[in-house]
Amino acid sequence: MLKGKVAIVTGAGSGIGRGIALRFAKEGADIVIPDLNLEGAQNTAKEIEALGRNSLVIKMDVSNSSDVDRMVTETINNFGKIDILVNNAGIFIQKPLLETTEADWDKVLDINLKGAFLCSKRVVKEMLKRGGGKIINLASVAGQVGFANSSAYCASKGGVINLTREMALELAPKNINVNAIGPGSIETPMTREMLADPAIKQMLLGVTPFGRIGQPEDIANAASFLASGESNFVNGITLFVDGGWLTQ
Ligand code: NAP
């Protein structure tokens, strides 16, 4: 249970982040929702308030350090502390290597990898003042194995997995756990277009031994564990929630 905790879930205006935010709120946490997508963030906030918890919407870009600083300042001004950070905001650009531009590469790496670094660095300063915390990074099966036509995405998520190990090592003596979740195929706005193509959907079902596409709730279950005291001796792992994809 997360009663009395304050959690920042970046990108919680949509998909997996929304699922994690609602799960944390059901467990008693107040939730900060930083997102580029203001309308989505406001909708998630309404759902959190309907659950009887407090929420704070912040329109921001995780790859912009002054936005990240403002996000933390507003969180502290409103809630006084940060117990949990979920670095969830991310983008996926699907293009063959030869069509991937330098701008595509920079955008994906800036949001998916630098964003996690910037948010963690700023939030850790606050966690240190209170003697600990929990950080959860959203990686992907595409950070562990290759996924065609996604060079920047694969590189960013591989980076997230090893950034998680590095931060776990460095922050363990400060009582901060850092872990990642590696989703397989999850039904969200990010994957809507891919899953609408019957051939791609069949391919994704074919690599998933459980034979179904995952839901944000599947990821929220893992996030709930990694945010709770139940995972106090778990550090630096990537918990793959992929229906068994990576067993092959
Ligand atoms: P999603 O539905 O597209 O939601 C991502 C949210 O993050 C959106 O609200 C998006 O806003 C926001 N966002 C994007 N760039 C941002 C930025 N620079 N600053 C702040 N917010 C930003 O995606 P999802 O499927 O829930 O994915 C969540 C995380 O899980 C991502 O890190 C993704 O890589 C990872 N993941 C997803 C899957 C999957 O199958 N869905 C699998 C493996 C890993 P906009 O809508 O305005 O862009």
Short mmCIF file of C-alpha atoms and ligand atoms in Angstrom, two decimals:
data_model
loop_
_atom_site.label_atom_id
_atom_site.label_comp_id
_atom_site.label_asym_id
_atom_site.label_seq_id
_atom_site.Cartn_x
_atom_site.Cartn_y
_atom_site.Cartn_z
CA MET A 1 0.00 0.00 0.00
CA LEU A 2 1.12 3.55 -0.78
CA LYS A 3 -0.97 5.46 1.75
CA GLY A 4 0.45 8.93 2.38
CA LYS A 5 3.03 8.69 -0.41
CA VAL A 6 3.60 11.31 -3.11
CA ALA A 7 4.40 9.95 -6.57
CA ILE A 8 5.46 11.72 -9.76
CA VAL A 9 4.46 9.68 -12.84
CA THR A 10 5.70 11.39 -16.01
CA GLY A 11 3.51 10.94 -19.08
CA ALA A 12 0.55 9.82 -16.93
CA GLY A 13 -1.89 11.52 -19.27
CA SER A 14 -1.96 8.39 -21.43
CA GLY A 15 -1.49 4.63 -21.61
CA ILE A 16 0.86 2.92 -19.18
CA GLY A 17 1.54 6.07 -17.12
CA ARG A 18 -2.18 6.61 -16.61
CA GLY A 19 -2.55 2.97 -15.52
CA ILE A 20 0.28 3.32 -13.01
CA ALA A 21 -1.05 6.65 -11.68
CA LEU A 22 -4.55 5.24 -11.11
CA ARG A 23 -3.16 2.14 -9.40
CA PHE A 24 -0.97 4.24 -7.08
CA ALA A 25 -3.96 6.50 -6.28
CA LYS A 26 -6.11 3.43 -5.46
CA GLU A 27 -3.35 2.43 -3.03
CA GLY A 28 -3.55 5.84 -1.31
CA ALA A 29 -0.87 7.97 -3.01
CA ASP A 30 -1.22 11.55 -4.22
CA ILE A 31 -0.07 11.88 -7.82
CA VAL A 32 1.80 14.51 -9.83
CA ILE A 33 1.13 14.24 -13.57
CA PRO A 34 3.77 15.98 -15.69
CA ASP A 35 2.96 15.59 -19.38
CA LEU A 36 3.20 17.34 -22.74
CA ASN A 37 -0.39 16.21 -23.29
CA LEU A 38 -2.35 18.63 -21.09
CA GLU A 39 -5.79 17.29 -21.93
CA GLY A 40 -4.79 13.69 -21.16
CA ALA A 41 -3.14 14.79 -17.91
CA GLN A 42 -6.28 16.66 -16.86
CA ASN A 43 -8.43 13.61 -17.57
CA THR A 44 -6.16 11.40 -15.45
CA ALA A 45 -6.27 14.02 -12.69
CA LYS A 46 -10.09 13.91 -12.66
CA GLU A 47 -9.99 10.13 -12.31
CA ILE A 48 -7.51 10.40 -9.43
CA GLU A 49 -9.65 12.95 -7.65
CA ALA A 50 -12.69 10.69 -8.11
CA LEU A 51 -10.69 8.09 -6.16
CA GLY A 52 -10.38 10.59 -3.31
CA ARG A 53 -6.71 11.44 -3.82
CA ASN A 54 -5.00 14.71 -4.68
CA SER A 55 -3.35 15.34 -8.02
CA LEU A 56 -1.27 18.04 -9.67
CA VAL A 57 -1.07 18.51 -13.44
CA ILE A 58 2.08 20.09 -14.87
CA LYS A 59 2.45 20.71 -18.59
CA MET A 60 6.12 20.12 -19.28
CA ASP A 61 8.75 18.40 -21.38
CA VAL A 62 10.93 15.83 -19.57
CA SER A 63 13.84 16.58 -21.92
CA ASN A 64 13.96 20.24 -20.87
CA SER A 65 15.92 20.81 -17.65
CA SER A 66 14.16 24.05 -16.70
CA ASP A 67 10.77 22.31 -17.10
CA VAL A 68 12.06 19.49 -14.88
CA ASP A 69 13.18 21.98 -12.26
CA ARG A 70 9.75 23.67 -12.33
CA MET A 71 8.06 20.26 -12.01
CA VAL A 72 9.98 19.48 -8.82
CA THR A 73 9.52 22.98 -7.35
CA GLU A 74 5.75 22.84 -7.93
CA THR A 75 5.58 19.34 -6.45
CA ILE A 76 7.42 20.39 -3.30
CA ASN A 77 5.32 23.55 -2.99
CA ASN A 78 2.11 21.48 -3.21
CA PHE A 79 2.98 18.25 -1.41
CA GLY A 80 6.22 18.96 0.50
CA LYS A 81 8.00 15.75 -0.56
CA ILE A 82 8.54 13.15 -3.29
CA ASP A 83 8.53 9.45 -2.34
CA ILE A 84 8.28 7.85 -5.79
CA LEU A 85 9.37 8.87 -9.29
CA VAL A 86 8.22 6.91 -12.35
CA ASN A 87 10.14 7.91 -15.48
CA ASN A 88 7.45 6.80 -17.90
CA ALA A 89 7.14 9.55 -20.55
CA GLY A 90 8.49 8.24 -23.83
CA ILE A 91 8.10 8.22 -27.59
CA PHE A 92 8.52 5.58 -30.28
CA ILE A 93 9.65 6.41 -33.82
CA GLN A 94 9.43 3.45 -36.16
CA LYS A 95 11.64 3.87 -39.24
CA PRO A 96 14.30 1.83 -41.01
CA LEU A 97 17.86 2.78 -40.10
CA LEU A 98 18.51 4.56 -43.40
CA GLU A 99 15.39 6.73 -43.02
CA THR A 100 16.08 7.66 -39.40
CA THR A 101 17.24 11.28 -39.36
CA GLU A 102 19.63 12.84 -36.89
CA ALA A 103 16.64 14.84 -35.58
CA ASP A 104 14.66 11.59 -35.01
CA TRP A 105 17.61 10.10 -33.15
CA ASP A 106 18.10 13.19 -30.96
CA LYS A 107 14.38 13.47 -30.14
CA VAL A 108 14.03 9.83 -29.05
CA LEU A 109 17.25 9.83 -27.04
CA ASP A 110 16.42 13.22 -25.47
CA ILE A 111 12.98 12.17 -24.25
CA ASN A 112 13.45 8.47 -23.46
CA LEU A 113 16.96 8.52 -21.98
CA LYS A 114 18.00 12.09 -21.14
CA GLY A 115 14.51 12.72 -19.72
CA ALA A 116 14.97 9.89 -17.20
CA PHE A 117 18.41 11.24 -16.29
CA LEU A 118 17.20 14.84 -15.82
CA CYS A 119 14.11 13.92 -13.79
CA SER A 120 16.03 11.46 -11.61
CA LYS A 121 18.88 13.87 -10.95
CA ARG A 122 16.52 16.63 -9.80
CA VAL A 123 14.20 14.38 -7.80
CA VAL A 124 17.07 12.57 -6.06
CA LYS A 125 18.10 15.91 -4.50
CA GLU A 126 14.70 16.00 -2.77
CA MET A 127 14.75 12.30 -1.86
CA LEU A 128 18.13 12.72 -0.16
CA LYS A 129 16.67 15.40 2.14
CA ARG A 130 14.08 12.87 3.36
CA GLY A 131 16.34 9.84 3.58
CA GLY A 132 15.23 7.71 0.63
CA GLY A 133 12.78 6.93 -2.15
CA LYS A 134 11.90 4.73 -5.09
CA ILE A 135 12.65 5.35 -8.77
CA ILE A 136 11.09 3.25 -11.52
CA ASN A 137 12.19 3.65 -15.15
CA LEU A 138 10.16 2.44 -18.13
CA ALA A 139 12.46 0.37 -20.33
CA SER A 140 11.20 -2.14 -22.93
CA VAL A 141 11.92 -5.58 -24.37
CA ALA A 142 13.43 -3.42 -27.15
CA GLY A 143 16.17 -2.44 -24.69
CA GLN A 144 17.18 -6.07 -24.27
CA VAL A 145 16.81 -7.50 -27.78
CA GLY A 146 16.77 -5.87 -31.20
CA PHE A 147 13.44 -4.72 -32.65
CA ALA A 148 13.68 -3.93 -36.38
CA ASN A 149 13.10 -0.39 -37.66
CA SER A 150 13.57 1.16 -34.22
CA SER A 151 17.28 1.99 -33.93
CA ALA A 152 16.92 5.10 -31.76
CA TYR A 153 14.22 3.51 -29.59
CA CYS A 154 16.28 0.35 -29.00
CA ALA A 155 19.35 2.42 -28.15
CA SER A 156 17.35 4.62 -25.77
CA LYS A 157 15.79 1.68 -23.91
CA GLY A 158 19.11 -0.20 -23.71
CA GLY A 159 20.45 3.00 -22.19
CA VAL A 160 17.59 3.11 -19.69
CA ILE A 161 18.37 -0.46 -18.55
CA ASN A 162 22.01 0.34 -17.84
CA LEU A 163 21.27 3.80 -16.40
CA THR A 164 19.00 1.93 -13.97
CA ARG A 165 21.88 -0.33 -12.90
CA GLU A 166 24.23 2.62 -12.50
CA MET A 167 21.81 4.70 -10.43
CA ALA A 168 20.90 1.65 -8.32
CA LEU A 169 24.55 1.14 -7.44
CA GLU A 170 25.21 4.78 -6.69
CA LEU A 171 22.03 5.47 -4.72
CA ALA A 172 21.64 2.25 -2.68
CA PRO A 173 23.76 3.67 0.19
CA LYS A 174 21.29 6.59 0.27
CA ASN A 175 18.29 4.26 0.66
CA ILE A 176 16.97 4.95 -2.84
CA ASN A 177 15.90 1.90 -4.89
CA VAL A 178 16.17 2.24 -8.66
CA ASN A 179 14.55 -0.40 -10.85
CA ALA A 180 13.07 -0.61 -14.33
CA ILE A 181 10.09 -2.31 -15.92
CA GLY A 182 10.46 -3.78 -19.41
CA PRO A 183 7.03 -4.08 -21.03
CA GLY A 184 6.36 -6.32 -24.01
CA SER A 185 3.45 -5.31 -26.27
CA ILE A 186 0.95 -3.22 -24.36
CA GLU A 187 -2.25 -1.76 -25.75
CA THR A 188 -1.92 2.04 -25.50
CA PRO A 189 -2.14 5.07 -27.82
CA MET A 190 1.58 4.49 -28.60
CA THR A 191 0.87 1.07 -30.12
CA ARG A 192 -2.64 1.76 -31.46
CA GLU A 193 -1.52 2.14 -35.08
CA MET A 194 0.72 -0.96 -35.00
CA LEU A 195 -1.98 -3.10 -33.40
CA ALA A 196 -4.52 -1.93 -35.98
CA ASP A 197 -2.45 -3.71 -38.65
CA PRO A 198 -3.53 -7.39 -38.50
CA ALA A 199 -0.13 -8.65 -39.71
CA ILE A 200 1.79 -6.72 -37.05
CA LYS A 201 -0.67 -7.72 -34.35
CA GLN A 202 -0.32 -11.38 -35.35
CA MET A 203 3.49 -11.08 -35.27
CA LEU A 204 3.35 -9.54 -31.77
CA LEU A 205 0.96 -12.24 -30.53
CA GLY A 206 3.27 -14.82 -32.09
CA VAL A 207 6.27 -13.70 -30.00
CA THR A 208 4.19 -13.53 -26.81
CA PRO A 209 3.79 -17.03 -25.29
CA PHE A 210 0.74 -15.93 -23.28
CA GLY A 211 -0.92 -15.15 -26.62
CA ARG A 212 -2.40 -11.81 -25.70
CA ILE A 213 -1.49 -8.14 -25.87
CA GLY A 214 -0.75 -6.71 -22.42
CA GLN A 215 -2.78 -3.98 -20.73
CA PRO A 216 -1.54 -0.96 -18.73
CA GLU A 217 -2.81 -2.76 -15.60
CA ASP A 218 -0.23 -5.53 -16.19
CA ILE A 219 2.51 -2.89 -15.93
CA ALA A 220 0.80 -1.14 -13.01
CA ASN A 221 0.96 -4.41 -11.03
CA ALA A 222 4.76 -4.46 -11.41
CA ALA A 223 5.04 -0.74 -10.64
CA SER A 224 2.99 -1.20 -7.48
CA PHE A 225 5.46 -3.84 -6.25
CA LEU A 226 8.53 -1.75 -7.15
CA ALA A 227 7.08 1.37 -5.46
CA SER A 228 6.18 -0.47 -2.25
CA GLY A 229 8.15 -1.61 0.76
CA GLU A 230 7.79 -5.19 -0.56
CA SER A 231 10.66 -4.44 -2.97
CA ASN A 232 13.05 -2.85 -0.46
CA PHE A 233 15.79 -5.42 -1.25
CA VAL A 234 15.25 -5.29 -5.03
CA ASN A 235 17.66 -2.96 -6.78
CA GLY A 236 18.94 -2.36 -10.30
CA ILE A 237 16.73 -4.94 -12.02
CA THR A 238 14.60 -4.66 -15.11
CA LEU A 239 11.40 -6.56 -14.41
CA PHE A 240 10.20 -7.73 -17.83
CA VAL A 241 6.40 -7.83 -18.03
CA ASP A 242 6.15 -9.29 -21.50
CA GLY A 243 3.99 -12.43 -21.38
CA GLY A 244 7.19 -14.46 -21.80
CA TRP A 245 8.50 -12.74 -24.98
CA LEU A 246 12.13 -12.79 -23.79
CA THR A 247 12.13 -16.50 -22.94
CA GLN A 248 12.83 -17.22 -26.63
P1 NAP B 1 1.72 6.80 -24.73
O1 NAP B 1 0.36 6.22 -24.63
O2 NAP B 1 2.15 7.45 -25.99
O3 NAP B 1 1.93 7.81 -23.50
C1 NAP B 1 3.11 8.55 -23.34
C2 NAP B 1 2.78 9.87 -22.68
O4 NAP B 1 4.02 10.59 -22.51
C3 NAP B 1 1.86 10.76 -23.55
O5 NAP B 1 0.92 11.43 -22.75
C4 NAP B 1 2.87 11.72 -24.18
O6 NAP B 1 2.31 12.95 -24.58
C5 NAP B 1 3.84 11.90 -23.02
N1 NAP B 1 5.10 12.48 -23.48
C6 NAP B 1 5.75 12.24 -24.66
N2 NAP B 1 6.86 12.98 -24.73
C7 NAP B 1 6.94 13.70 -23.58
C8 NAP B 1 7.84 14.65 -23.07
N3 NAP B 1 8.91 15.03 -23.78
N4 NAP B 1 7.61 15.20 -21.86
C9 NAP B 1 6.51 14.85 -21.15
N5 NAP B 1 5.60 13.96 -21.59
C10 NAP B 1 5.81 13.39 -22.79
O7 NAP B 1 2.82 5.66 -24.47
P2 NAP B 1 2.79 4.32 -23.56
O8 NAP B 1 2.58 3.17 -24.48
O9 NAP B 1 1.91 4.51 -22.38
O10 NAP B 1 4.31 4.27 -23.10
C11 NAP B 1 4.75 4.65 -21.80
C12 NAP B 1 6.19 4.19 -21.62
O11 NAP B 1 6.25 2.76 -21.74
C13 NAP B 1 7.15 4.75 -22.67
O12 NAP B 1 8.39 5.04 -22.06
C14 NAP B 1 7.29 3.58 -23.65
O13 NAP B 1 8.48 3.63 -24.36
C15 NAP B 1 7.22 2.41 -22.70
N6 NAP B 1 6.83 1.16 -23.38
C16 NAP B 1 5.61 1.03 -23.96
C17 NAP B 1 5.28 -0.19 -24.59
C18 NAP B 1 3.95 -0.43 -25.23
O14 NAP B 1 3.77 -1.52 -25.83
N7 NAP B 1 2.99 0.50 -25.17
C19 NAP B 1 6.22 -1.23 -24.63
C20 NAP B 1 7.46 -1.05 -24.04
C21 NAP B 1 7.76 0.15 -23.41
P3 NAP B 1 1.88 13.15 -26.13
O15 NAP B 1 0.69 12.23 -26.32
O16 NAP B 1 1.57 14.60 -26.24
O17 NAP B 1 3.08 12.72 -26.95
#
